[in-house]
PDB file of N, CA and C in Angstrom:
ATOM      1  N   MET A   1      14.221   3.773   8.837  1.00  0.00           N
ATOM      2  CA  MET A   1      13.412   2.646   8.416  1.00  0.00           C
ATOM      3  C   MET A   1      11.963   3.066   8.460  1.00  0.00           C
ATOM      4  N   THR A   2      11.269   2.767   7.397  1.00  0.00           N
ATOM      5  CA  THR A   2       9.856   3.069   7.312  1.00  0.00           C
ATOM      6  C   THR A   2       9.112   1.824   6.891  1.00  0.00           C
ATOM      7  N   VAL A   3       7.998   1.559   7.566  1.00  0.00           N
ATOM      8  CA  VAL A   3       7.089   0.525   7.092  1.00  0.00           C
ATOM      9  C   VAL A   3       6.167   1.217   6.116  1.00  0.00           C
ATOM     10  N   ILE A   4       6.282   0.878   4.845  1.00  0.00           N
ATOM     11  CA  ILE A   4       5.497   1.552   3.812  1.00  0.00           C
ATOM     12  C   ILE A   4       4.044   1.135   3.869  1.00  0.00           C
ATOM     13  N   GLY A   5       3.804  -0.132   4.075  1.00  0.00           N
ATOM     14  CA  GLY A   5       2.430  -0.600   4.113  1.00  0.00           C
ATOM     15  C   GLY A   5       2.385  -2.080   4.412  1.00  0.00           C
ATOM     16  N   THR A   6       1.228  -2.545   4.795  1.00  0.00           N
ATOM     17  CA  THR A   6       1.055  -3.957   5.089  1.00  0.00           C
ATOM     18  C   THR A   6      -0.196  -4.468   4.406  1.00  0.00           C
ATOM     19  N   VAL A   7      -0.173  -5.730   4.049  1.00  0.00           N
ATOM     20  CA  VAL A   7      -1.315  -6.421   3.459  1.00  0.00           C
ATOM     21  C   VAL A   7      -1.343  -7.782   4.127  1.00  0.00           C
ATOM     22  N   PRO A   8      -2.393  -8.404   4.544  1.00  0.00           N
ATOM     23  CA  PRO A   8      -3.761  -7.995   4.282  1.00  0.00           C
ATOM     24  C   PRO A   8      -4.253  -7.002   5.316  1.00  0.00           C
ATOM     25  N   LEU A   9      -5.296  -6.348   4.959  1.00  0.00           N
ATOM     26  CA  LEU A   9      -5.968  -5.455   5.885  1.00  0.00           C
ATOM     27  C   LEU A   9      -6.989  -6.259   6.670  1.00  0.00           C
ATOM     28  N   ASP A  10      -7.610  -5.646   7.641  1.00  0.00           N
ATOM     29  CA  ASP A  10      -8.605  -6.342   8.462  1.00  0.00           C
ATOM     30  C   ASP A  10      -9.629  -7.052   7.592  1.00  0.00           C
ATOM     31  N   GLY A  11      -9.958  -8.262   7.964  1.00  0.00           N
ATOM     32  CA  GLY A  11     -10.963  -9.027   7.260  1.00  0.00           C
ATOM     33  C   GLY A  11     -10.442  -9.849   6.105  1.00  0.00           C
ATOM     34  N   ALA A  12      -9.143  -9.779   5.823  1.00  0.00           N
ATOM     35  CA  ALA A  12      -8.593 -10.565   4.718  1.00  0.00           C
ATOM     36  C   ALA A  12      -8.517 -12.030   5.109  1.00  0.00           C
ATOM     37  N   SER A  13      -8.476 -12.874   4.134  1.00  0.00           N
ATOM     38  CA  SER A  13      -8.405 -14.310   4.344  1.00  0.00           C
ATOM     39  C   SER A  13      -7.102 -14.703   5.024  1.00  0.00           C
ATOM     40  N   VAL A  14      -7.166 -15.711   5.905  1.00  0.00           N
ATOM     41  CA  VAL A  14      -5.959 -16.160   6.587  1.00  0.00           C
ATOM     42  C   VAL A  14      -5.007 -16.856   5.628  1.00  0.00           C
ATOM     43  N   SER A  15      -5.478 -17.221   4.436  1.00  0.00           N
ATOM     44  CA  SER A  15      -4.597 -17.863   3.462  1.00  0.00           C
ATOM     45  C   SER A  15      -3.766 -16.840   2.696  1.00  0.00           C
ATOM     46  N   THR A  16      -4.059 -15.561   2.860  1.00  0.00           N
ATOM     47  CA  THR A  16      -3.318 -14.502   2.203  1.00  0.00           C
ATOM     48  C   THR A  16      -2.098 -14.143   3.035  1.00  0.00           C
ATOM     49  N   ALA A  17      -0.963 -13.987   2.381  1.00  0.00           N
ATOM     50  CA  ALA A  17       0.254 -13.616   3.105  1.00  0.00           C
ATOM     51  C   ALA A  17       0.148 -12.191   3.629  1.00  0.00           C
ATOM     52  N   THR A  18       0.766 -11.946   4.769  1.00  0.00           N
ATOM     53  CA  THR A  18       0.927 -10.591   5.254  1.00  0.00           C
ATOM     54  C   THR A  18       2.219 -10.069   4.647  1.00  0.00           C
ATOM     55  N   LEU A  19       2.129  -8.993   3.882  1.00  0.00           N
ATOM     56  CA  LEU A  19       3.279  -8.423   3.190  1.00  0.00           C
ATOM     57  C   LEU A  19       3.601  -7.070   3.801  1.00  0.00           C
ATOM     58  N   VAL A  20       4.840  -6.919   4.269  1.00  0.00           N
ATOM     59  CA  VAL A  20       5.291  -5.669   4.872  1.00  0.00           C
ATOM     60  C   VAL A  20       6.393  -5.100   3.994  1.00  0.00           C
ATOM     61  N   HIS A  21       6.202  -3.868   3.533  1.00  0.00           N
ATOM     62  CA  HIS A  21       7.198  -3.186   2.712  1.00  0.00           C
ATOM     63  C   HIS A  21       8.069  -2.320   3.614  1.00  0.00           C
ATOM     64  N   LEU A  22       9.367  -2.574   3.600  1.00  0.00           N
ATOM     65  CA  LEU A  22      10.309  -1.774   4.382  1.00  0.00           C
ATOM     66  C   LEU A  22      11.069  -0.853   3.443  1.00  0.00           C
ATOM     67  N   SER A  23      11.488   0.298   3.956  1.00  0.00           N
ATOM     68  CA  SER A  23      12.304   1.204   3.146  1.00  0.00           C
ATOM     69  C   SER A  23      13.275   1.967   4.035  1.00  0.00           C
ATOM     70  N   GLY A  24      14.293   2.529   3.397  1.00  0.00           N
ATOM     71  CA  GLY A  24      15.256   3.362   4.103  1.00  0.00           C
ATOM     72  C   GLY A  24      16.362   2.567   4.767  1.00  0.00           C
ATOM     73  N   ASP A  25      17.019   3.210   5.721  1.00  0.00           N
ATOM     74  CA  ASP A  25      18.131   2.598   6.438  1.00  0.00           C
ATOM     75  C   ASP A  25      17.635   1.775   7.614  1.00  0.00           C
ATOM     76  N   ILE A  26      18.177   0.582   7.742  1.00  0.00           N
ATOM     77  CA  ILE A  26      17.915  -0.256   8.912  1.00  0.00           C
ATOM     78  C   ILE A  26      19.250  -0.376   9.625  1.00  0.00           C
ATOM     79  N   ASP A  27      19.403   0.448  10.658  1.00  0.00           N
ATOM     80  CA  ASP A  27      20.667   0.544  11.374  1.00  0.00           C
ATOM     81  C   ASP A  27      20.402   0.665  12.868  1.00  0.00           C
ATOM     82  N   ILE A  28      21.413   0.974  13.618  1.00  0.00           N
ATOM     83  CA  ILE A  28      21.314   1.042  15.084  1.00  0.00           C
ATOM     84  C   ILE A  28      20.258   2.057  15.535  1.00  0.00           C
ATOM     85  N   LEU A  29      20.008   3.065  14.727  1.00  0.00           N
ATOM     86  CA  LEU A  29      19.035   4.091  15.089  1.00  0.00           C
ATOM     87  C   LEU A  29      17.591   3.680  14.815  1.00  0.00           C
ATOM     88  N   THR A  30      17.387   2.674  13.983  1.00  0.00           N
ATOM     89  CA  THR A  30      16.035   2.320  13.574  1.00  0.00           C
ATOM     90  C   THR A  30      15.587   0.926  13.998  1.00  0.00           C
ATOM     91  N   THR A  31      16.503   0.116  14.517  1.00  0.00           N
ATOM     92  CA  THR A  31      16.140  -1.277  14.800  1.00  0.00           C
ATOM     93  C   THR A  31      15.123  -1.425  15.931  1.00  0.00           C
ATOM     94  N   THR A  32      15.157  -0.577  16.930  1.00  0.00           N
ATOM     95  CA  THR A  32      14.185  -0.684  18.018  1.00  0.00           C
ATOM     96  C   THR A  32      12.775  -0.443  17.496  1.00  0.00           C
ATOM     97  N   GLN A  33      12.616   0.612  16.705  1.00  0.00           N
ATOM     98  CA  GLN A  33      11.313   0.912  16.119  1.00  0.00           C
ATOM     99  C   GLN A  33      10.886  -0.210  15.168  1.00  0.00           C
ATOM    100  N   MET A  34      11.824  -0.704  14.380  1.00  0.00           N
ATOM    101  CA  MET A  34      11.509  -1.781  13.441  1.00  0.00           C
ATOM    102  C   MET A  34      11.024  -3.021  14.181  1.00  0.00           C
ATOM    103  N   ARG A  35      11.728  -3.402  15.235  1.00  0.00           N
ATOM    104  CA  ARG A  35      11.343  -4.583  16.023  1.00  0.00           C
ATOM    105  C   ARG A  35       9.925  -4.418  16.563  1.00  0.00           C
ATOM    106  N   GLN A  36       9.639  -3.278  17.152  1.00  0.00           N
ATOM    107  CA  GLN A  36       8.317  -3.036  17.728  1.00  0.00           C
ATOM    108  C   GLN A  36       7.221  -3.099  16.672  1.00  0.00           C
ATOM    109  N   ARG A  37       7.444  -2.449  15.536  1.00  0.00           N
ATOM    110  CA  ARG A  37       6.438  -2.432  14.468  1.00  0.00           C
ATOM    111  C   ARG A  37       6.213  -3.824  13.898  1.00  0.00           C
ATOM    112  N   LEU A  38       7.293  -4.560  13.642  1.00  0.00           N
ATOM    113  CA  LEU A  38       7.149  -5.892  13.057  1.00  0.00           C
ATOM    114  C   LEU A  38       6.457  -6.856  14.014  1.00  0.00           C
ATOM    115  N   LEU A  39       6.797  -6.792  15.301  1.00  0.00           N
ATOM    116  CA  LEU A  39       6.146  -7.679  16.263  1.00  0.00           C
ATOM    117  C   LEU A  39       4.665  -7.342  16.400  1.00  0.00           C
ATOM    118  N   SER A  40       4.337  -6.064  16.338  1.00  0.00           N
ATOM    119  CA  SER A  40       2.938  -5.653  16.393  1.00  0.00           C
ATOM    120  C   SER A  40       2.165  -6.176  15.183  1.00  0.00           C
ATOM    121  N   ILE A  41       2.760  -6.036  14.009  1.00  0.00           N
ATOM    122  CA  ILE A  41       2.119  -6.533  12.792  1.00  0.00           C
ATOM    123  C   ILE A  41       2.027  -8.052  12.832  1.00  0.00           C
ATOM    124  N   LEU A  42       3.061  -8.688  13.327  1.00  0.00           N
ATOM    125  CA  LEU A  42       3.092 -10.154  13.409  1.00  0.00           C
ATOM    126  C   LEU A  42       1.943 -10.687  14.247  1.00  0.00           C
ATOM    127  N   ASP A  43       1.580  -9.978  15.290  1.00  0.00           N
ATOM    128  CA  ASP A  43       0.483 -10.412  16.157  1.00  0.00           C
ATOM    129  C   ASP A  43      -0.854 -10.486  15.420  1.00  0.00           C
ATOM    130  N   HIS A  44      -0.959  -9.815  14.280  1.00  0.00           N
ATOM    131  CA  HIS A  44      -2.196  -9.813  13.491  1.00  0.00           C
ATOM    132  C   HIS A  44      -1.967 -10.432  12.119  1.00  0.00           C
ATOM    133  N   SER A  45      -0.931 -11.241  12.020  1.00  0.00           N
ATOM    134  CA  SER A  45      -0.513 -11.783  10.737  1.00  0.00           C
ATOM    135  C   SER A  45      -1.191 -13.099  10.409  1.00  0.00           C
ATOM    136  N   THR A  46      -0.994 -13.507   9.180  1.00  0.00           N
ATOM    137  CA  THR A  46      -1.474 -14.789   8.690  1.00  0.00           C
ATOM    138  C   THR A  46      -0.359 -15.816   8.846  1.00  0.00           C
ATOM    139  N   SER A  47      -0.501 -16.957   8.223  1.00  0.00           N
ATOM    140  CA  SER A  47       0.495 -18.013   8.371  1.00  0.00           C
ATOM    141  C   SER A  47       1.785 -17.740   7.607  1.00  0.00           C
ATOM    142  N   LEU A  48       1.774 -16.743   6.718  1.00  0.00           N
ATOM    143  CA  LEU A  48       2.982 -16.357   5.978  1.00  0.00           C
ATOM    144  C   LEU A  48       3.182 -14.859   6.129  1.00  0.00           C
ATOM    145  N   PHE A  49       4.325 -14.481   6.656  1.00  0.00           N
ATOM    146  CA  PHE A  49       4.682 -13.091   6.938  1.00  0.00           C
ATOM    147  C   PHE A  49       5.884 -12.752   6.059  1.00  0.00           C
ATOM    148  N   VAL A  50       5.695 -11.905   5.049  1.00  0.00           N
ATOM    149  CA  VAL A  50       6.744 -11.619   4.068  1.00  0.00           C
ATOM    150  C   VAL A  50       7.236 -10.186   4.241  1.00  0.00           C
ATOM    151  N   LEU A  51       8.554 -10.034   4.336  1.00  0.00           N
ATOM    152  CA  LEU A  51       9.166  -8.711   4.405  1.00  0.00           C
ATOM    153  C   LEU A  51       9.750  -8.367   3.045  1.00  0.00           C
ATOM    154  N   ASP A  52       9.225  -7.312   2.409  1.00  0.00           N
ATOM    155  CA  ASP A  52       9.742  -6.832   1.136  1.00  0.00           C
ATOM    156  C   ASP A  52      10.823  -5.804   1.439  1.00  0.00           C
ATOM    157  N   MET A  53      12.059  -6.144   1.089  1.00  0.00           N
ATOM    158  CA  MET A  53      13.197  -5.290   1.412  1.00  0.00           C
ATOM    159  C   MET A  53      13.752  -4.572   0.190  1.00  0.00           C
ATOM    160  N   SER A  54      12.971  -4.491  -0.876  1.00  0.00           N
ATOM    161  CA  SER A  54      13.451  -3.921  -2.131  1.00  0.00           C
ATOM    162  C   SER A  54      13.781  -2.432  -2.038  1.00  0.00           C
ATOM    163  N   GLU A  55      13.232  -1.737  -1.059  1.00  0.00           N
ATOM    164  CA  GLU A  55      13.509  -0.309  -0.919  1.00  0.00           C
ATOM    165  C   GLU A  55      14.388   0.010   0.293  1.00  0.00           C
ATOM    166  N   VAL A  56      15.051  -1.009   0.833  1.00  0.00           N
ATOM    167  CA  VAL A  56      15.977  -0.812   1.948  1.00  0.00           C
ATOM    168  C   VAL A  56      17.298  -0.311   1.368  1.00  0.00           C
ATOM    169  N   THR A  57      17.771   0.838   1.855  1.00  0.00           N
ATOM    170  CA  THR A  57      18.991   1.448   1.330  1.00  0.00           C
ATOM    171  C   THR A  57      20.241   1.048   2.103  1.00  0.00           C
ATOM    172  N   PHE A  58      20.082   0.664   3.363  1.00  0.00           N
ATOM    173  CA  PHE A  58      21.205   0.182   4.177  1.00  0.00           C
ATOM    174  C   PHE A  58      20.655  -0.836   5.159  1.00  0.00           C
ATOM    175  N   PHE A  59      21.403  -1.905   5.361  1.00  0.00           N
ATOM    176  CA  PHE A  59      20.972  -2.952   6.278  1.00  0.00           C
ATOM    177  C   PHE A  59      22.167  -3.373   7.112  1.00  0.00           C
ATOM    178  N   GLY A  60      22.151  -3.026   8.402  1.00  0.00           N
ATOM    179  CA  GLY A  60      23.267  -3.310   9.282  1.00  0.00           C
ATOM    180  C   GLY A  60      23.057  -4.555  10.124  1.00  0.00           C
ATOM    181  N   ALA A  61      24.041  -4.836  10.945  1.00  0.00           N
ATOM    182  CA  ALA A  61      24.010  -6.024  11.799  1.00  0.00           C
ATOM    183  C   ALA A  61      22.826  -6.012  12.758  1.00  0.00           C
ATOM    184  N   GLY A  62      22.429  -4.840  13.214  1.00  0.00           N
ATOM    185  CA  GLY A  62      21.263  -4.746  14.095  1.00  0.00           C
ATOM    186  C   GLY A  62      20.005  -5.238  13.409  1.00  0.00           C
ATOM    187  N   GLY A  63      19.909  -4.998  12.122  1.00  0.00           N
ATOM    188  CA  GLY A  63      18.781  -5.492  11.347  1.00  0.00           C
ATOM    189  C   GLY A  63      18.739  -7.010  11.310  1.00  0.00           C
ATOM    190  N   LEU A  64      19.917  -7.625  11.230  1.00  0.00           N
ATOM    191  CA  LEU A  64      19.976  -9.093  11.273  1.00  0.00           C
ATOM    192  C   LEU A  64      19.422  -9.612  12.590  1.00  0.00           C
ATOM    193  N   GLY A  65      19.787  -8.941  13.671  1.00  0.00           N
ATOM    194  CA  GLY A  65      19.274  -9.342  14.985  1.00  0.00           C
ATOM    195  C   GLY A  65      17.769  -9.242  15.061  1.00  0.00           C
ATOM    196  N   VAL A  66      17.220  -8.202  14.478  1.00  0.00           N
ATOM    197  CA  VAL A  66      15.762  -8.038  14.453  1.00  0.00           C
ATOM    198  C   VAL A  66      15.123  -9.166  13.651  1.00  0.00           C
ATOM    199  N   LEU A  67      15.684  -9.478  12.489  1.00  0.00           N
ATOM    200  CA  LEU A  67      15.128 -10.558  11.673  1.00  0.00           C
ATOM    201  C   LEU A  67      15.119 -11.884  12.415  1.00  0.00           C
ATOM    202  N   VAL A  68      16.217 -12.195  13.082  1.00  0.00           N
ATOM    203  CA  VAL A  68      16.305 -13.454  13.824  1.00  0.00           C
ATOM    204  C   VAL A  68      15.292 -13.473  14.966  1.00  0.00           C
ATOM    205  N   GLY A  69      15.170 -12.367  15.681  1.00  0.00           N
ATOM    206  CA  GLY A  69      14.210 -12.292  16.782  1.00  0.00           C
ATOM    207  C   GLY A  69      12.768 -12.393  16.322  1.00  0.00           C
ATOM    208  N   VAL A  70      12.440 -11.690  15.252  1.00  0.00           N
ATOM    209  CA  VAL A  70      11.074 -11.737  14.723  1.00  0.00           C
ATOM    210  C   VAL A  70      10.783 -13.132  14.177  1.00  0.00           C
ATOM    211  N   GLN A  71      11.776 -13.741  13.547  1.00  0.00           N
ATOM    212  CA  GLN A  71      11.579 -15.097  13.045  1.00  0.00           C
ATOM    213  C   GLN A  71      11.282 -16.066  14.192  1.00  0.00           C
ATOM    214  N   GLY A  72      11.984 -15.932  15.298  1.00  0.00           N
ATOM    215  CA  GLY A  72      11.729 -16.787  16.462  1.00  0.00           C
ATOM    216  C   GLY A  72      10.313 -16.620  16.987  1.00  0.00           C
ATOM    217  N   ARG A  73       9.853 -15.381  17.081  1.00  0.00           N
ATOM    218  CA  ARG A  73       8.484 -15.122  17.532  1.00  0.00           C
ATOM    219  C   ARG A  73       7.482 -15.679  16.532  1.00  0.00           C
ATOM    220  N   ALA A  74       7.768 -15.505  15.240  1.00  0.00           N
ATOM    221  CA  ALA A  74       6.869 -16.014  14.198  1.00  0.00           C
ATOM    222  C   ALA A  74       6.750 -17.535  14.293  1.00  0.00           C
ATOM    223  N   GLN A  75       7.863 -18.213  14.426  1.00  0.00           N
ATOM    224  CA  GLN A  75       7.845 -19.671  14.527  1.00  0.00           C
ATOM    225  C   GLN A  75       7.045 -20.131  15.732  1.00  0.00           C
ATOM    226  N   ALA A  76       7.182 -19.431  16.844  1.00  0.00           N
ATOM    227  CA  ALA A  76       6.431 -19.778  18.054  1.00  0.00           C
ATOM    228  C   ALA A  76       4.923 -19.634  17.834  1.00  0.00           C
ATOM    229  N   GLN A  77       4.533 -18.786  16.887  1.00  0.00           N
ATOM    230  CA  GLN A  77       3.121 -18.569  16.582  1.00  0.00           C
ATOM    231  C   GLN A  77       2.667 -19.378  15.372  1.00  0.00           C
ATOM    232  N   GLY A  78       3.552 -20.233  14.854  1.00  0.00           N
ATOM    233  CA  GLY A  78       3.194 -21.040  13.694  1.00  0.00           C
ATOM    234  C   GLY A  78       3.176 -20.266  12.391  1.00  0.00           C
ATOM    235  N   ILE A  79       3.937 -19.196  12.341  1.00  0.00           N
ATOM    236  CA  ILE A  79       3.979 -18.324  11.163  1.00  0.00           C
ATOM    237  C   ILE A  79       5.354 -18.442  10.509  1.00  0.00           C
ATOM    238  N   THR A  80       5.379 -18.491   9.195  1.00  0.00           N
ATOM    239  CA  THR A  80       6.632 -18.516   8.442  1.00  0.00           C
ATOM    240  C   THR A  80       7.016 -17.094   8.062  1.00  0.00           C
ATOM    241  N   LEU A  81       8.237 -16.697   8.407  1.00  0.00           N
ATOM    242  CA  LEU A  81       8.772 -15.392   8.009  1.00  0.00           C
ATOM    243  C   LEU A  81       9.621 -15.600   6.764  1.00  0.00           C
ATOM    244  N   ALA A  82       9.259 -14.932   5.679  1.00  0.00           N
ATOM    245  CA  ALA A  82      10.003 -15.022   4.426  1.00  0.00           C
ATOM    246  C   ALA A  82      10.446 -13.622   4.003  1.00  0.00           C
ATOM    247  N   LEU A  83      11.469 -13.583   3.156  1.00  0.00           N
ATOM    248  CA  LEU A  83      12.010 -12.319   2.665  1.00  0.00           C
ATOM    249  C   LEU A  83      11.840 -12.242   1.155  1.00  0.00           C
ATOM    250  N   THR A  84      11.665 -11.026   0.652  1.00  0.00           N
ATOM    251  CA  THR A  84      11.603 -10.804  -0.785  1.00  0.00           C
ATOM    252  C   THR A  84      12.236  -9.456  -1.098  1.00  0.00           C
ATOM    253  N   GLY A  85      12.578  -9.266  -2.370  1.00  0.00           N
ATOM    254  CA  GLY A  85      13.135  -7.984  -2.802  1.00  0.00           C
ATOM    255  C   GLY A  85      14.511  -7.710  -2.229  1.00  0.00           C
ATOM    256  N   LEU A  86      15.302  -8.748  -2.038  1.00  0.00           N
ATOM    257  CA  LEU A  86      16.622  -8.558  -1.441  1.00  0.00           C
ATOM    258  C   LEU A  86      17.569  -7.864  -2.414  1.00  0.00           C
ATOM    259  N   THR A  87      18.215  -6.830  -1.940  1.00  0.00           N
ATOM    260  CA  THR A  87      19.231  -6.147  -2.728  1.00  0.00           C
ATOM    261  C   THR A  87      20.510  -6.977  -2.686  1.00  0.00           C
ATOM    262  N   PRO A  88      21.442  -6.740  -3.601  1.00  0.00           N
ATOM    263  CA  PRO A  88      22.696  -7.500  -3.572  1.00  0.00           C
ATOM    264  C   PRO A  88      23.445  -7.382  -2.236  1.00  0.00           C
ATOM    265  N   SER A  89      23.421  -6.199  -1.621  1.00  0.00           N
ATOM    266  CA  SER A  89      24.149  -6.040  -0.356  1.00  0.00           C
ATOM    267  C   SER A  89      23.478  -6.814   0.780  1.00  0.00           C
ATOM    268  N   VAL A  90      22.158  -6.849   0.815  1.00  0.00           N
ATOM    269  CA  VAL A  90      21.458  -7.618   1.842  1.00  0.00           C
ATOM    270  C   VAL A  90      21.680  -9.114   1.604  1.00  0.00           C
ATOM    271  N   THR A  91      21.613  -9.530   0.352  1.00  0.00           N
ATOM    272  CA  THR A  91      21.860 -10.931   0.013  1.00  0.00           C
ATOM    273  C   THR A  91      23.254 -11.345   0.459  1.00  0.00           C
ATOM    274  N   ARG A  92      24.228 -10.495   0.203  1.00  0.00           N
ATOM    275  CA  ARG A  92      25.617 -10.789   0.583  1.00  0.00           C
ATOM    276  C   ARG A  92      25.755 -10.899   2.107  1.00  0.00           C
ATOM    277  N   LEU A  93      25.139  -9.985   2.840  1.00  0.00           N
ATOM    278  CA  LEU A  93      25.202 -10.017   4.303  1.00  0.00           C
ATOM    279  C   LEU A  93      24.568 -11.293   4.849  1.00  0.00           C
ATOM    280  N   LEU A  94      23.428 -11.673   4.292  1.00  0.00           N
ATOM    281  CA  LEU A  94      22.786 -12.920   4.733  1.00  0.00           C
ATOM    282  C   LEU A  94      23.675 -14.121   4.430  1.00  0.00           C
ATOM    283  N   ARG A  95      24.314 -14.119   3.261  1.00  0.00           N
ATOM    284  CA  ARG A  95      25.180 -15.230   2.868  1.00  0.00           C
ATOM    285  C   ARG A  95      26.411 -15.302   3.770  1.00  0.00           C
ATOM    286  N   ILE A  96      27.045 -14.175   4.028  1.00  0.00           N
ATOM    287  CA  ILE A  96      28.254 -14.134   4.856  1.00  0.00           C
ATOM    288  C   ILE A  96      27.977 -14.661   6.264  1.00  0.00           C
ATOM    289  N   THR A  97      26.823 -14.316   6.800  1.00  0.00           N
ATOM    290  CA  THR A  97      26.476 -14.714   8.167  1.00  0.00           C
ATOM    291  C   THR A  97      25.858 -16.108   8.242  1.00  0.00           C
ATOM    292  N   GLY A  98      25.565 -16.707   7.086  1.00  0.00           N
ATOM    293  CA  GLY A  98      24.937 -18.017   7.068  1.00  0.00           C
ATOM    294  C   GLY A  98      23.430 -17.978   7.287  1.00  0.00           C
ATOM    295  N   LEU A  99      22.877 -16.790   7.377  1.00  0.00           N
ATOM    296  CA  LEU A  99      21.433 -16.667   7.623  1.00  0.00           C
ATOM    297  C   LEU A  99      20.604 -16.855   6.356  1.00  0.00           C
ATOM    298  N   ASP A 100      21.260 -16.884   5.204  1.00  0.00           N
ATOM    299  CA  ASP A 100      20.517 -17.098   3.966  1.00  0.00           C
ATOM    300  C   ASP A 100      19.836 -18.458   3.943  1.00  0.00           C
ATOM    301  N   CYS A 101      20.337 -19.387   4.713  1.00  0.00           N
ATOM    302  CA  CYS A 101      19.747 -20.739   4.785  1.00  0.00           C
ATOM    303  C   CYS A 101      18.599 -20.817   5.789  1.00  0.00           C
ATOM    304  N   HIS A 102      18.390 -19.757   6.571  1.00  0.00           N
ATOM    305  CA  HIS A 102      17.401 -19.777   7.636  1.00  0.00           C
ATOM    306  C   HIS A 102      16.107 -19.018   7.312  1.00  0.00           C
ATOM    307  N   PHE A 103      16.119 -18.318   6.185  1.00  0.00           N
ATOM    308  CA  PHE A 103      14.926 -17.552   5.790  1.00  0.00           C
ATOM    309  C   PHE A 103      14.492 -17.980   4.400  1.00  0.00           C
ATOM    310  N   PRO A 104      13.230 -18.365   4.243  1.00  0.00           N
ATOM    311  CA  PRO A 104      12.736 -18.615   2.887  1.00  0.00           C
ATOM    312  C   PRO A 104      12.788 -17.299   2.092  1.00  0.00           C
ATOM    313  N   ILE A 105      13.200 -17.403   0.834  1.00  0.00           N
ATOM    314  CA  ILE A 105      13.286 -16.243  -0.032  1.00  0.00           C
ATOM    315  C   ILE A 105      12.192 -16.368  -1.092  1.00  0.00           C
ATOM    316  N   VAL A 106      11.316 -15.370  -1.168  1.00  0.00           N
ATOM    317  CA  VAL A 106      10.255 -15.333  -2.163  1.00  0.00           C
ATOM    318  C   VAL A 106      10.742 -14.482  -3.316  1.00  0.00           C
ATOM    319  N   VAL A 107      10.718 -15.039  -4.512  1.00  0.00           N
ATOM    320  CA  VAL A 107      11.226 -14.313  -5.678  1.00  0.00           C
ATOM    321  C   VAL A 107      10.085 -13.638  -6.404  1.00  0.00           C
TER     322      VAL A 107
END
């Protein structure tokens, strides 16, 4: 799992969404690093925190746990966590687990 980049950069308006581009495999080997990076970015985020998953090649159950945990932290900070760029396999996993109803999807 790689965080490709984040927006906004320092000094950006709080009305601008924070966009995080993820890529690669999100599995048992990468979820700890992913959780740490996302929580760190979240601490400097705006009111909308969007994860772009269009370049994610594999998304396992551990990734779901990270999403749920980060979403809980975001909600506690008054931040909305939304997803975009969902691949068919990620969409299917969210639907099967019922989590598709718990995350706003940005098209």
